mmCIF file of C-alpha atoms and ligand atoms in Angstrom:
data_model
loop_
_atom_site.group_PDB
_atom_site.id
_atom_site.type_symbol
_atom_site.label_atom_id
_atom_site.label_comp_id
_atom_site.label_asym_id
_atom_site.label_seq_id
_atom_site.Cartn_x
_atom_site.Cartn_y
_atom_site.Cartn_z
ATOM 1 C CA MET A 268 0.000 0.000 0.000
ATOM 2 C CA GLN A 269 2.970 2.344 0.547
ATOM 3 C CA ALA A 270 3.512 2.440 -3.197
ATOM 4 C CA PHE A 271 -0.070 3.676 -3.696
ATOM 5 C CA HIS A 272 0.261 6.077 -0.783
ATOM 6 C CA ASP A 273 3.230 7.848 -2.366
ATOM 7 C CA LEU A 274 1.252 8.316 -5.603
ATOM 8 C CA VAL A 275 -1.591 10.316 -4.027
ATOM 9 C CA ARG A 276 -0.860 14.041 -3.923
ATOM 10 C CA ASP A 277 -2.261 16.291 -1.191
ATOM 11 C CA VAL A 278 -3.545 19.607 -2.537
ATOM 12 C CA PRO A 279 -4.422 22.014 0.287
ATOM 13 C CA ASP A 280 -7.404 24.377 -0.035
ATOM 14 C CA PHE A 281 -8.753 22.821 -3.265
ATOM 15 C CA PRO A 282 -11.442 23.181 -4.562
ATOM 16 C CA ARG A 283 -12.312 25.355 -1.541
ATOM 17 C CA PRO A 284 -10.424 26.712 1.469
ATOM 18 C CA GLY A 285 -10.136 24.099 4.202
ATOM 19 C CA ILE A 286 -10.348 21.044 1.892
ATOM 20 C CA MET A 287 -7.278 18.804 1.546
ATOM 21 C CA PHE A 288 -7.894 17.396 -1.936
ATOM 22 C CA LYS A 289 -6.592 13.888 -2.633
ATOM 23 C CA ASP A 290 -5.229 13.950 -6.193
ATOM 24 C CA ILE A 291 -5.128 10.398 -7.579
ATOM 25 C CA THR A 292 -3.846 11.338 -11.065
ATOM 26 C CA PRO A 293 -0.208 10.302 -10.273
ATOM 27 C CA LEU A 294 -1.531 6.852 -9.304
ATOM 28 C CA LEU A 295 -3.533 6.595 -12.550
ATOM 29 C CA ALA A 296 -0.483 7.555 -14.596
ATOM 30 C CA ASP A 297 1.701 4.779 -13.144
ATOM 31 C CA ALA A 298 0.869 1.620 -15.121
ATOM 32 C CA ALA A 299 2.074 -0.880 -12.508
ATOM 33 C CA ALA A 300 0.501 0.949 -9.568
ATOM 34 C CA PHE A 301 -2.811 1.508 -11.361
ATOM 35 C CA GLY A 302 -2.996 -2.172 -12.291
ATOM 36 C CA ALA A 303 -2.180 -3.255 -8.739
ATOM 37 C CA CYS A 304 -4.747 -0.803 -7.393
ATOM 38 C CA ILE A 305 -7.494 -2.244 -9.633
ATOM 39 C CA ASP A 306 -6.510 -5.786 -8.579
ATOM 40 C CA ALA A 307 -6.691 -4.790 -4.900
ATOM 41 C CA LEU A 308 -10.081 -3.079 -5.328
ATOM 42 C CA CYS A 309 -11.446 -6.216 -7.045
ATOM 43 C CA GLU A 310 -9.969 -8.702 -4.599
ATOM 44 C CA PRO A 311 -13.037 -9.171 -2.307
ATOM 45 C CA TRP A 312 -15.409 -9.500 -5.254
ATOM 46 C CA ARG A 313 -13.778 -12.206 -7.364
ATOM 47 C CA GLY A 314 -15.981 -15.268 -7.758
ATOM 48 C CA GLN A 315 -18.961 -13.412 -6.235
ATOM 49 C CA GLY A 316 -21.031 -13.335 -9.429
ATOM 50 C CA ILE A 317 -20.916 -9.547 -9.731
ATOM 51 C CA GLY A 318 -23.199 -8.516 -12.608
ATOM 52 C CA ALA A 319 -22.450 -4.795 -12.576
ATOM 53 C CA VAL A 320 -19.967 -2.326 -11.133
ATOM 54 C CA CYS A 321 -21.615 1.044 -10.434
ATOM 55 C CA GLY A 322 -19.098 3.917 -10.565
ATOM 56 C CA ILE A 323 -19.863 7.321 -9.049
ATOM 57 C CA GLU A 324 -19.202 10.424 -11.201
ATOM 58 C CA SER A 325 -16.582 11.259 -11.975
ATOM 59 C CA ARG A 326 -13.463 9.597 -10.585
ATOM 60 C CA GLY A 327 -15.466 6.501 -9.660
ATOM 61 C CA PHE A 328 -15.866 5.973 -13.432
ATOM 62 C CA ILE A 329 -12.117 5.500 -13.867
ATOM 63 C CA PHE A 330 -11.716 2.859 -11.189
ATOM 64 C CA GLY A 331 -15.147 1.293 -11.714
ATOM 65 C CA ALA A 332 -14.775 0.776 -15.459
ATOM 66 C CA ALA A 333 -11.382 -0.910 -15.042
ATOM 67 C CA MET A 334 -12.818 -3.084 -12.262
ATOM 68 C CA ALA A 335 -15.779 -4.074 -14.417
ATOM 69 C CA ARG A 336 -13.404 -5.419 -17.057
ATOM 70 C CA ALA A 337 -11.340 -7.273 -14.453
ATOM 71 C CA LEU A 338 -14.469 -8.830 -12.909
ATOM 72 C CA ASP A 339 -16.069 -9.599 -16.281
ATOM 73 C CA ALA A 340 -19.016 -7.461 -15.212
ATOM 74 C CA GLY A 341 -20.924 -4.602 -16.811
ATOM 75 C CA PHE A 342 -20.278 -0.970 -15.901
ATOM 76 C CA VAL A 343 -23.102 1.377 -14.898
ATOM 77 C CA PRO A 344 -22.487 5.109 -14.317
ATOM 78 C CA LEU A 345 -24.135 6.904 -11.403
ATOM 79 C CA ARG A 346 -24.210 10.502 -12.598
ATOM 80 C CA LYS A 347 -24.837 13.981 -11.265
ATOM 81 C CA ALA A 348 -28.245 15.523 -11.983
ATOM 82 C CA GLY A 349 -29.175 16.166 -15.612
ATOM 83 C CA LYS A 350 -26.316 14.278 -17.281
ATOM 84 C CA LEU A 351 -28.079 11.035 -18.238
ATOM 85 C CA PRO A 352 -30.828 10.928 -20.845
ATOM 86 C CA PRO A 353 -34.316 10.021 -19.571
ATOM 87 C CA PRO A 354 -35.794 7.916 -18.149
ATOM 88 C CA VAL A 355 -33.762 8.136 -14.954
ATOM 89 C CA VAL A 356 -34.237 7.444 -11.261
ATOM 90 C CA GLY A 357 -32.593 9.861 -8.816
ATOM 91 C CA VAL A 358 -31.785 10.288 -5.173
ATOM 92 C CA ASP A 359 -31.137 13.578 -3.354
ATOM 93 C CA TYR A 360 -28.649 13.674 -0.524
ATOM 94 C CA GLY A 361 -27.133 16.172 1.885
ATOM 95 C CA LEU A 362 -23.600 17.535 1.533
ATOM 96 C CA GLU A 363 -21.673 19.438 4.185
ATOM 97 C CA TYR A 364 -23.128 22.571 2.580
ATOM 98 C CA GLY A 365 -26.320 22.075 0.555
ATOM 99 C CA MET A 366 -27.716 19.188 -1.427
ATOM 100 C CA ASP A 367 -26.670 17.074 -4.374
ATOM 101 C CA ARG A 368 -28.325 14.455 -6.563
ATOM 102 C CA LEU A 369 -27.227 11.193 -8.184
ATOM 103 C CA GLU A 370 -29.107 9.582 -11.070
ATOM 104 C CA ILE A 371 -29.110 6.197 -12.825
ATOM 105 C CA GLY A 372 -30.778 5.015 -16.020
ATOM 106 C CA SER A 373 -34.059 3.507 -14.883
ATOM 107 C CA SER A 374 -33.417 0.186 -16.665
ATOM 108 C CA ALA A 375 -29.629 0.080 -16.162
ATOM 109 C CA LEU A 376 -29.816 -2.753 -13.607
ATOM 110 C CA ALA A 377 -31.980 -5.858 -13.441
ATOM 111 C CA PRO A 378 -33.938 -6.661 -10.263
ATOM 112 C CA GLY A 379 -31.816 -8.936 -8.081
ATOM 113 C CA GLU A 380 -28.609 -8.197 -10.037
ATOM 114 C CA ARG A 381 -25.499 -8.423 -7.861
ATOM 115 C CA VAL A 382 -23.827 -5.031 -7.771
ATOM 116 C CA ILE A 383 -20.904 -3.238 -6.143
ATOM 117 C CA VAL A 384 -20.476 0.528 -5.805
ATOM 118 C CA VAL A 385 -17.111 2.230 -6.472
ATOM 119 C CA ASP A 386 -15.633 5.675 -5.790
ATOM 120 C CA ASP A 387 -12.205 7.258 -5.301
ATOM 121 C CA VAL A 388 -12.628 8.932 -1.887
ATOM 122 C CA LEU A 389 -14.870 8.244 1.123
ATOM 123 C CA ALA A 390 -15.132 11.530 3.030
ATOM 124 C CA THR A 391 -18.380 12.197 4.962
ATOM 125 C CA GLY A 392 -19.957 9.144 3.309
ATOM 126 C CA GLY A 393 -23.067 10.869 1.962
ATOM 127 C CA THR A 394 -22.249 10.169 -1.682
ATOM 128 C CA LEU A 395 -21.557 6.451 -1.248
ATOM 129 C CA GLU A 396 -24.661 5.936 0.867
ATOM 130 C CA ALA A 397 -26.795 7.785 -1.716
ATOM 131 C CA ALA A 398 -25.332 5.509 -4.410
ATOM 132 C CA ARG A 399 -26.309 2.433 -2.402
ATOM 133 C CA ARG A 400 -29.869 3.687 -1.958
ATOM 134 C CA LEU A 401 -30.130 4.534 -5.661
ATOM 135 C CA VAL A 402 -29.027 1.062 -6.770
ATOM 136 C CA GLU A 403 -31.430 -0.571 -4.333
ATOM 137 C CA ARG A 404 -34.253 1.581 -5.690
ATOM 138 C CA LEU A 405 -33.940 -0.355 -8.962
ATOM 139 C CA GLY A 406 -34.260 -3.619 -7.037
ATOM 140 C CA ALA A 407 -30.631 -4.681 -7.503
ATOM 141 C CA GLU A 408 -28.671 -6.220 -4.637
ATOM 142 C CA VAL A 409 -25.717 -4.187 -3.300
ATOM 143 C CA LEU A 410 -23.048 -6.600 -2.096
ATOM 144 C CA GLY A 411 -20.744 -3.846 -0.881
ATOM 145 C CA ALA A 412 -18.386 -1.093 -1.983
ATOM 146 C CA SER A 413 -14.746 -0.543 -2.924
ATOM 147 C CA VAL A 414 -13.150 2.881 -2.434
ATOM 148 C CA VAL A 415 -9.502 3.805 -2.968
ATOM 149 C CA ILE A 416 -9.102 6.349 -0.133
ATOM 150 C CA GLU A 417 -10.889 6.625 3.211
ATOM 151 C CA LEU A 418 -10.685 9.732 5.417
ATOM 152 C CA PRO A 419 -11.511 8.105 8.783
ATOM 153 C CA GLY A 420 -11.607 11.451 10.601
ATOM 154 C CA LEU A 421 -14.850 12.282 8.755
ATOM 155 C CA ASN A 422 -16.468 8.944 9.733
ATOM 156 C CA GLY A 423 -18.033 8.252 6.342
ATOM 157 C CA ARG A 424 -18.081 4.594 7.300
ATOM 158 C CA GLY A 425 -20.652 5.453 9.972
ATOM 159 C CA LYS A 426 -23.226 6.238 7.244
ATOM 160 C CA TRP A 427 -22.729 2.863 5.523
ATOM 161 C CA PRO A 428 -24.664 -0.188 6.772
ATOM 162 C CA ALA A 429 -22.437 -2.099 9.205
ATOM 163 C CA ALA A 430 -23.476 -5.447 7.700
ATOM 164 C CA LEU A 431 -22.228 -4.583 4.183
ATOM 165 C CA PRO A 432 -18.524 -4.886 3.273
ATOM 166 C CA LEU A 433 -16.849 -1.522 2.638
ATOM 167 C CA HIS A 434 -13.397 -2.207 1.218
ATOM 168 C CA THR A 435 -10.871 0.675 1.222
ATOM 169 C CA LEU A 436 -7.190 0.628 0.293
ATOM 170 C CA LEU A 437 -5.681 3.754 1.892
ATOM 171 C CA ALA A 438 -6.547 5.787 4.988
ATOM 172 C CA TYR A 439 -5.314 9.306 5.767
HETATM 173 P P1 AMP B 39 -18.533 12.441 0.714
HETATM 174 O O1 AMP B 39 -19.945 12.358 0.203
HETATM 175 O O2 AMP B 39 -18.339 13.554 1.705
HETATM 176 O O3 AMP B 39 -18.048 11.116 1.248
HETATM 177 O O4 AMP B 39 -17.614 12.849 -0.500
HETATM 178 C C1 AMP B 39 -17.194 11.893 -1.410
HETATM 179 C C2 AMP B 39 -17.139 12.447 -2.809
HETATM 180 O O5 AMP B 39 -16.523 13.720 -2.863
HETATM 181 C C3 AMP B 39 -16.315 11.528 -3.690
HETATM 182 O O6 AMP B 39 -16.989 11.374 -4.931
HETATM 183 C C4 AMP B 39 -14.981 12.216 -3.833
HETATM 184 O O7 AMP B 39 -14.543 12.174 -5.180
HETATM 185 C C5 AMP B 39 -15.213 13.646 -3.402
HETATM 186 N N1 AMP B 39 -14.293 14.073 -2.323
HETATM 187 C C6 AMP B 39 -14.635 14.372 -1.044
HETATM 188 N N2 AMP B 39 -13.577 14.771 -0.333
HETATM 189 C C7 AMP B 39 -12.514 14.689 -1.166
HETATM 190 C C8 AMP B 39 -11.115 14.943 -1.010
HETATM 191 N N3 AMP B 39 -10.585 15.365 0.149
HETATM 192 N N4 AMP B 39 -10.312 14.735 -2.079
HETATM 193 C C9 AMP B 39 -10.821 14.307 -3.258
HETATM 194 N N5 AMP B 39 -12.132 14.070 -3.460
HETATM 195 C C10 AMP B 39 -12.972 14.238 -2.431
#
């Protein structure tokens, strides 16, 4: 994990004052590290009959799409409001300041399909939990989540159901 750790750049006060942004682009640019990262994110889900990997816009697309290929699963984007063509299903959720919305194509997942949710960073946990609720709204089964970076000080894990696996690679 140290190799991954050294490839995440801290950017203070981006995109707003007080935020320490975790820049994963050096990790993406390193072929060996990116491959090892995708392998590690997939590790709990091999042989689990995953039908679809749901990636959260936008950096969750990068990791999720690569994981979908590695798991021989489909990829389904969970997008910010107004980006997907209709018909869509959406869920609103609270941010530290204000609200946001995630949407999915209303027939993107089959009822009972086995799904995992993927993102780059788990901060307060609102986004990942909204993604789980959105997938379940289509009747699919969420087996768990994989996230590259967890910020334990913000206790995002506390928003996620304790019974569901939440697999993270790095903690800061
Ligand atoms: P949250 O809902 O607070 O867990 O925020 C998670 C979402 O915001 C993820 O989609 C991340 O891409 C993004 N995010 C939150 N905090 C950071 C951070 N410090 N660095 C990079 N991305 C972040």
